[in-house]
Coordinates of C-alpha atoms in Angstrom, one line a residue:
M178 CA -11.9 9.1 8.2
S179 CA -13.0 10.0 11.7
S180 CA -14.9 8.5 14.6
E181 CA -18.1 10.4 14.0
P182 CA -21.3 8.6 12.7
A183 CA -22.0 8.8 9.0
A184 CA -25.1 10.2 7.4
A185 CA -27.3 7.6 5.7
P186 CA -26.0 7.3 2.2
R187 CA -28.2 7.3 -0.8
R188 CA -28.2 4.5 -3.2
P189 CA -27.2 5.1 -6.8
H190 CA -29.6 3.9 -9.5
P191 CA -28.1 0.5 -10.6
V192 CA -30.1 0.6 -13.9
D193 CA -28.8 4.0 -14.9
R194 CA -26.7 3.6 -18.0
R195 CA -26.1 7.2 -18.9
A196 CA -22.6 8.3 -19.8
V197 CA -22.7 10.8 -16.9
R198 CA -24.3 9.9 -13.6
P199 CA -24.9 11.8 -10.4
M200 CA -22.1 11.1 -7.9
V201 CA -23.9 10.2 -4.7
P202 CA -22.7 7.9 -1.8
R203 CA -23.1 4.2 -2.2
S204 CA -24.8 2.2 0.6
R205 CA -22.5 0.7 3.3
D206 CA -24.7 -2.4 3.2
E207 CA -24.9 -2.8 -0.5
P208 CA -24.8 -6.5 -1.4
H209 CA -22.2 -8.1 -3.7
R210 CA -20.0 -5.0 -3.5
V211 CA -16.7 -6.1 -5.2
A212 CA -13.7 -4.6 -6.8
T213 CA -14.3 -3.4 -10.4
P214 CA -12.1 -4.1 -13.4
L215 CA -11.1 -0.4 -13.4
E216 CA -9.9 -0.7 -9.8
L217 CA -7.9 -3.8 -10.6
F218 CA -6.2 -2.0 -13.6
F219 CA -5.5 0.9 -11.2
D220 CA -3.7 -1.4 -8.8
L221 CA -1.7 -3.1 -11.5
C222 CA -0.4 0.3 -12.7
F223 CA 0.5 1.4 -9.2
V224 CA 2.6 -1.7 -8.7
V225 CA 4.9 -0.4 -11.5
A226 CA 5.9 2.4 -9.1
V227 CA 6.2 -0.1 -6.2
G228 CA 8.6 -2.2 -8.4
Q229 CA 10.7 0.9 -9.2
A230 CA 11.0 1.9 -5.6
G231 CA 12.0 -1.7 -4.6
R232 CA 14.7 -1.9 -7.3
E233 CA 16.2 1.3 -6.3
L234 CA 16.2 0.3 -2.6
A235 CA 17.9 -3.0 -3.5
H236 CA 20.6 -1.1 -5.4
D237 CA 21.3 1.2 -2.5
L238 CA 21.3 -1.6 0.1
A239 CA 23.6 -3.8 -2.0
A240 CA 26.0 -0.8 -2.2
G241 CA 25.9 -0.2 1.6
H242 CA 24.0 3.1 1.2
Y243 CA 21.5 2.2 3.9
G244 CA 20.5 5.7 4.9
D245 CA 20.0 7.1 1.4
G246 CA 18.1 4.0 0.3
L247 CA 15.7 3.9 3.2
R248 CA 15.0 7.6 3.1
G249 CA 14.2 7.5 -0.6
Y250 CA 12.2 4.3 -0.2
V251 CA 10.1 5.7 2.7
F252 CA 9.3 8.9 0.7
A253 CA 8.6 7.2 -2.6
F254 CA 6.4 4.5 -1.0
F255 CA 4.4 7.1 0.9
A256 CA 3.6 8.9 -2.3
I257 CA 2.5 5.7 -3.9
W258 CA 0.6 4.4 -1.0
W259 CA -1.1 7.6 0.0
A260 CA -2.5 8.3 -3.5
W261 CA -3.6 4.7 -3.8
M262 CA -5.3 4.6 -0.4
N263 CA -7.1 7.9 -0.9
F264 CA -8.6 6.7 -4.2
T265 CA -9.5 3.3 -2.7
W266 CA -11.6 4.8 0.1
F267 CA -13.2 7.4 -2.2
A268 CA -14.1 4.7 -4.7
S269 CA -15.7 2.7 -1.9
A270 CA -18.0 5.6 -1.2
Y271 CA -18.6 7.3 -4.5
D272 CA -17.8 5.0 -7.4
C273 CA -20.4 5.8 -10.1
D274 CA -18.3 4.3 -13.0
D275 CA -19.4 6.8 -15.6
V276 CA -17.2 8.3 -18.4
P277 CA -15.9 11.3 -16.3
Y278 CA -15.1 9.0 -13.4
R279 CA -13.2 6.6 -15.6
V280 CA -11.3 9.3 -17.5
T281 CA -10.3 11.0 -14.2
T282 CA -9.1 7.6 -12.8
L283 CA -7.0 7.1 -16.0
V284 CA -5.4 10.5 -15.4
Q285 CA -4.4 9.3 -11.9
I286 CA -2.9 6.2 -13.5
A287 CA -0.9 8.5 -15.8
G288 CA 0.3 10.3 -12.7
V289 CA 1.6 7.2 -11.0
L290 CA 3.5 6.2 -14.2
I291 CA 5.1 9.6 -14.3
L292 CA 6.0 9.2 -10.6
A293 CA 7.5 5.7 -11.3
A294 CA 9.6 7.2 -14.1
G295 CA 11.0 9.7 -11.6
V296 CA 11.9 7.2 -8.9
P297 CA 15.4 6.3 -10.2
R298 CA 16.3 10.0 -10.4
M299 CA 15.0 10.6 -6.9
F300 CA 17.3 7.8 -5.5
A301 CA 20.4 8.6 -7.7
D302 CA 20.4 12.4 -7.7
Q303 CA 17.8 13.4 -5.2
D304 CA 16.0 14.9 -8.1
L305 CA 12.3 15.1 -7.0
T306 CA 11.0 16.9 -10.0
L307 CA 9.5 14.1 -12.1
S308 CA 8.2 12.2 -9.0
V309 CA 6.5 15.3 -7.6
V310 CA 4.9 16.2 -10.9
G311 CA 3.5 12.7 -11.1
Y312 CA 2.2 12.9 -7.6
V313 CA 0.6 16.3 -8.1
V314 CA -1.1 14.9 -11.3
M315 CA -2.6 12.0 -9.2
R316 CA -3.7 14.2 -6.4
L317 CA -5.2 17.0 -8.5
A318 CA -7.2 14.4 -10.4
M319 CA -8.5 13.3 -7.0
V320 CA -9.5 17.0 -6.3
T321 CA -11.8 16.8 -9.4
Q322 CA -13.4 13.7 -8.0
W323 CA -14.1 15.4 -4.7
L324 CA -15.6 18.4 -6.5
R325 CA -17.9 16.2 -8.4
A326 CA -18.9 14.6 -5.1
A327 CA -19.5 18.0 -3.6
A328 CA -21.8 18.9 -6.5
G329 CA -24.0 15.9 -5.7
E330 CA -24.1 16.5 -2.0
E331 CA -25.9 18.8 0.4
G332 CA -25.2 20.2 3.9
A333 CA -22.5 18.6 6.0
A334 CA -21.7 16.0 3.4
R335 CA -21.0 18.7 0.8
G336 CA -18.7 20.4 3.3
V337 CA -16.7 17.2 3.8
A338 CA -16.1 16.9 0.0
L339 CA -15.1 20.6 -0.3
R340 CA -12.7 20.4 2.6
Y341 CA -11.1 17.4 0.9
A342 CA -10.7 19.3 -2.3
V343 CA -9.3 22.4 -0.7
G344 CA -6.9 20.4 1.6
I345 CA -5.5 18.3 -1.2
T346 CA -5.0 21.4 -3.4
L347 CA -3.1 23.2 -0.7
C348 CA -0.9 20.2 -0.1
Q349 CA -0.1 20.1 -3.9
I350 CA 0.9 23.8 -3.9
G351 CA 3.2 22.9 -1.0
W352 CA 4.9 20.1 -2.9
V353 CA 5.5 22.5 -5.9
V354 CA 7.1 24.9 -3.4
V355 CA 9.3 22.1 -2.1
L356 CA 10.8 21.8 -5.6
L357 CA 11.9 25.5 -5.4
L358 CA 13.7 25.0 -2.2
P359 CA 17.4 24.2 -1.9
E360 CA 18.2 20.5 -1.4
S361 CA 19.7 21.2 2.0
V362 CA 16.3 22.4 3.2
R363 CA 14.1 19.8 1.6
S364 CA 14.8 17.1 4.1
Y365 CA 13.3 19.2 6.8
V366 CA 10.3 20.4 4.8
I367 CA 9.2 17.0 3.3
P368 CA 8.1 15.5 6.7
L369 CA 5.9 18.6 7.2
G370 CA 4.4 18.0 3.8
I371 CA 3.7 14.4 4.7
L372 CA 2.0 15.5 8.0
A373 CA -0.1 18.0 6.1
E374 CA -1.3 15.2 3.7
L375 CA -2.1 12.9 6.6
S376 CA -4.1 15.7 8.3
V377 CA -6.4 16.3 5.4
P378 CA -8.8 13.3 6.1
V379 CA -8.8 14.1 9.8
I380 CA -9.8 17.7 9.2
A381 CA -12.2 17.0 6.4
E382 CA -14.1 14.3 8.3
L383 CA -14.0 15.9 11.7
R384 CA -17.8 16.3 11.9
L385 CA -19.1 13.8 9.4
R386 CA -17.3 10.8 7.9
T387 CA -17.7 9.5 4.4
S388 CA -19.4 6.2 3.7
W389 CA -17.4 3.1 2.9
H390 CA -18.1 -0.6 2.4
P391 CA -16.3 -3.0 4.7
H392 CA -16.2 -6.0 2.3
H393 CA -15.2 -3.8 -0.6
I394 CA -12.4 -2.1 1.4
A395 CA -11.1 -5.5 2.7
E396 CA -11.1 -6.9 -0.8
R397 CA -9.3 -3.9 -2.3
Y398 CA -6.6 -4.0 0.4
G399 CA -6.2 -7.8 -0.1
L400 CA -5.9 -7.5 -3.8
F401 CA -3.2 -4.9 -3.5
T402 CA -1.4 -7.1 -1.0
L403 CA -1.5 -9.9 -3.7
I404 CA -0.1 -7.6 -6.3
V405 CA 2.8 -6.3 -4.1
L406 CA 3.7 -9.9 -3.1
G407 CA 3.6 -10.8 -6.8
E408 CA 6.0 -8.0 -7.6
T409 CA 8.2 -9.3 -4.8
V410 CA 8.3 -12.8 -6.4
A411 CA 8.9 -11.2 -9.8
A412 CA 11.8 -9.1 -8.5
A413 CA 13.4 -12.2 -6.9
T414 CA 13.0 -14.2 -10.1
V415 CA 14.6 -11.6 -12.3
A416 CA 17.5 -11.3 -9.8
V417 CA 18.1 -15.1 -9.8
Q418 CA 17.8 -15.2 -13.6
S419 CA 20.4 -12.4 -14.0
A420 CA 22.7 -14.1 -11.6
V421 CA 22.4 -17.4 -13.4
D422 CA 23.1 -15.7 -16.8
E423 CA 26.3 -14.1 -15.4
H424 CA 27.6 -16.9 -13.2
E425 CA 27.8 -20.7 -13.6
G426 CA 26.2 -22.9 -11.1
L427 CA 23.2 -22.6 -8.8
G428 CA 24.7 -23.9 -5.6
R429 CA 24.7 -20.6 -3.8
L430 CA 21.5 -19.3 -5.4
L431 CA 19.2 -22.2 -4.7
P432 CA 19.0 -21.6 -0.9
V433 CA 18.1 -17.9 -1.5
A434 CA 15.5 -18.8 -4.1
A435 CA 13.9 -21.5 -2.0
G436 CA 13.9 -19.4 1.1
G437 CA 12.4 -16.4 -0.8
L438 CA 9.6 -18.5 -2.2
L439 CA 8.8 -20.0 1.2
I440 CA 8.7 -16.5 2.7
C441 CA 6.4 -15.1 -0.1
F442 CA 4.1 -18.1 0.0
S443 CA 3.9 -17.9 3.8
A444 CA 3.3 -14.1 3.6
W445 CA 0.3 -14.8 1.3
W446 CA -1.1 -17.6 3.5
I447 CA -0.8 -15.6 6.7
Y448 CA -2.5 -12.5 5.4
F449 CA -5.5 -14.4 3.9
A450 CA -5.9 -16.9 6.7
R451 CA -8.9 -15.0 8.1
E452 CA -11.4 -12.7 6.6
V453 CA -11.1 -9.2 8.1
H454 CA -14.1 -7.3 6.8
E455 CA -16.2 -8.2 9.9
H456 CA -13.6 -6.5 12.1
L457 CA -14.0 -3.2 10.2
R458 CA -17.2 -2.3 12.1
S459 CA -16.3 1.3 13.2
N460 CA -14.5 4.1 11.6
R461 CA -11.8 4.0 14.3
Q462 CA -11.0 0.4 13.6
A463 CA -10.9 1.1 9.9
F464 CA -8.7 4.1 10.4
L465 CA -6.0 2.2 12.3
W466 CA -6.3 -0.8 9.9
G467 CA -6.2 1.2 6.7
Y468 CA -3.3 3.5 7.7
G469 CA -1.3 0.6 9.2
H470 CA -1.1 -1.1 5.8
Y471 CA 1.6 1.4 4.8
V472 CA 3.9 -0.8 6.9
V473 CA 2.4 -4.0 5.5
Y474 CA 2.8 -2.9 1.8
G475 CA 6.2 -1.3 2.5
S476 CA 7.6 -4.3 4.2
A477 CA 6.2 -6.7 1.6
A478 CA 7.8 -4.8 -1.2
A479 CA 11.0 -4.5 0.8
I480 CA 11.2 -8.3 1.0
G481 CA 11.6 -8.4 -2.8
A482 CA 14.3 -5.8 -2.6
G483 CA 16.1 -7.8 0.1
L484 CA 15.9 -10.9 -2.0
E485 CA 17.6 -9.1 -4.8
V486 CA 20.4 -8.0 -2.4
A487 CA 20.7 -11.6 -1.1
V488 CA 21.1 -12.9 -4.6
E489 CA 23.8 -10.3 -5.4
S490 CA 25.6 -11.3 -2.2
A491 CA 25.4 -15.0 -3.1
V492 CA 27.3 -14.3 -6.3
Y493 CA 29.7 -11.9 -4.6
K494 CA 28.4 -8.7 -6.3
A495 CA 27.1 -6.9 -3.2
H496 CA 29.4 -4.6 -1.3
I497 CA 28.1 -5.7 2.1
S498 CA 28.6 -8.7 4.4
E499 CA 26.5 -11.8 4.1
T500 CA 24.9 -11.1 7.5
A501 CA 23.9 -7.6 6.3
A502 CA 22.5 -9.0 3.1
T503 CA 20.5 -11.6 5.0
A504 CA 19.1 -8.8 7.2
T505 CA 17.7 -7.0 4.2
V506 CA 15.3 -10.0 3.9
T507 CA 14.8 -11.0 7.5
V508 CA 14.1 -7.5 8.9
P509 CA 11.2 -6.7 6.4
T510 CA 9.9 -10.2 6.8
A511 CA 9.7 -9.9 10.6
V512 CA 8.1 -6.5 10.3
Y513 CA 5.5 -7.9 7.9
L514 CA 4.6 -10.8 10.1
F515 CA 4.2 -8.7 13.2
T516 CA 2.2 -5.9 11.4
V517 CA -0.2 -8.4 9.8
W518 CA -0.8 -9.9 13.3
L519 CA -1.2 -6.5 14.9
L520 CA -3.7 -5.2 12.3
H521 CA -6.1 -8.1 11.8
A522 CA -4.8 -11.6 12.4
R523 CA -5.0 -11.2 16.2
H524 CA -8.7 -10.4 16.1
A525 CA -9.5 -14.0 15.1
K526 CA -7.0 -15.7 17.3
T527 CA -7.2 -17.0 20.9
G528 CA -4.8 -18.7 23.3
V529 CA -1.5 -20.0 21.9
E530 CA -2.5 -18.9 18.4
Q531 CA -2.3 -15.3 19.6
A532 CA 1.4 -15.5 20.3
L533 CA 2.3 -17.4 17.1
L534 CA 3.1 -14.5 14.8
P535 CA 4.9 -12.3 17.3
V536 CA 7.1 -15.2 18.2
A537 CA 7.6 -16.1 14.5
S538 CA 8.7 -12.5 13.7
L539 CA 11.4 -12.7 16.4
A540 CA 12.5 -16.1 15.2
V541 CA 12.8 -14.8 11.6
L542 CA 14.8 -11.8 12.9
A543 CA 17.1 -14.2 14.7
C544 CA 17.8 -16.0 11.4
T545 CA 20.0 -13.0 10.5
A546 CA 22.8 -14.6 12.5
A547 CA 22.8 -17.6 10.1
G548 CA 24.6 -15.4 7.5
G549 CA 24.5 -16.8 4.0
S550 CA 22.0 -19.5 4.8
G551 CA 19.8 -17.1 6.8
V552 CA 17.3 -16.6 4.0
L553 CA 16.6 -20.3 3.7
V554 CA 16.3 -20.7 7.4
A555 CA 13.9 -17.7 7.5
G556 CA 11.8 -19.3 4.8
L557 CA 11.6 -22.6 6.8
V558 CA 10.6 -20.7 9.9
S559 CA 7.9 -18.9 8.0
A560 CA 6.6 -22.1 6.5
A561 CA 6.7 -23.7 9.9
T562 CA 4.6 -20.8 11.3
V563 CA 2.0 -21.5 8.7
A564 CA 2.0 -25.2 9.5
V565 CA 1.6 -24.6 13.2
G566 CA -1.1 -22.1 12.6
V567 CA -3.1 -24.5 10.5
T568 CA -2.7 -27.2 13.1
L569 CA -3.8 -25.0 16.0
H570 CA -6.8 -23.7 14.1
A571 CA -7.9 -27.3 13.1
R572 CA -7.6 -28.4 16.7
G573 CA -9.5 -25.4 18.0

């Protein structure tokens, strides 16, 4: 994505039912452009990897291994998010939904499942092999999609597709080389690999940007937010169930469960309080919004990991203090609230409403000082934020 204007995309033939169709750009103004069943399946499979990363983060945090846990989580989540986001924007422009397109997408799904299988090894032993193999499978499948797009394009648009294909391929060669390096060197090289991945869209679309559909993109991002929040609820539920099975009584678990549910419900409400597709008018706005969701998704999934830690702390299984356990919930919740406000909530707010979410994020962060009851207090603050927001909007 870049700030340059796009060429007028050509419309695919909606009545074309052939097994193989020409891959040409879809119109940015196409009516009734919604997520497809294949895209929903794609998202559901990706959340398996999100769940694995969250569980491993929870394990490290509960053991007090903050640095190792956060480093592993940031790297694993980048791989998941980057592959998901690249496909999402590509599909918004070129989805032709024929047999080769579907098969290639299923290969990408296979790649994310391989990546997910390697996440525990990456956290426990710093063994990147399986995760990198899965990531490379996903990204090389994306290369074939861009080559198909190049075959159906001409001129500058063809150049964009080819630059994507070449850039992604070079990055994958780099990740394979990383596996051959000593572990002591990898920590310095991995950030360079991430920067290289991030630079591919900038270079590829320097002169001409690809087409994308604002409503479709907003819906795809919203659906993935729902799935990540659902994984957060599921992770917290499993943690509570395991604690109940191993320990008698719910007295210490109920506040964590109640606070966690309030946080998750509030996170959903706040994200979907306003439609955002009308804000995505320019490529610059879409660039900042789309990339910023790395923090939204990462913090949302981290809330689930934090709730697992809080549950373990409530039944005296965590090796950290109650305050530290509470912080594993309050910190990602505060980050989530502030980032959602920064990316799109603020564009539909005026006056006092504009300050609501930044103040709420600080208030949630302050709940850390409440120790064992901090999760419940943070949940109540989140729910109160929703109530105040609804009231202010109704009065406005």
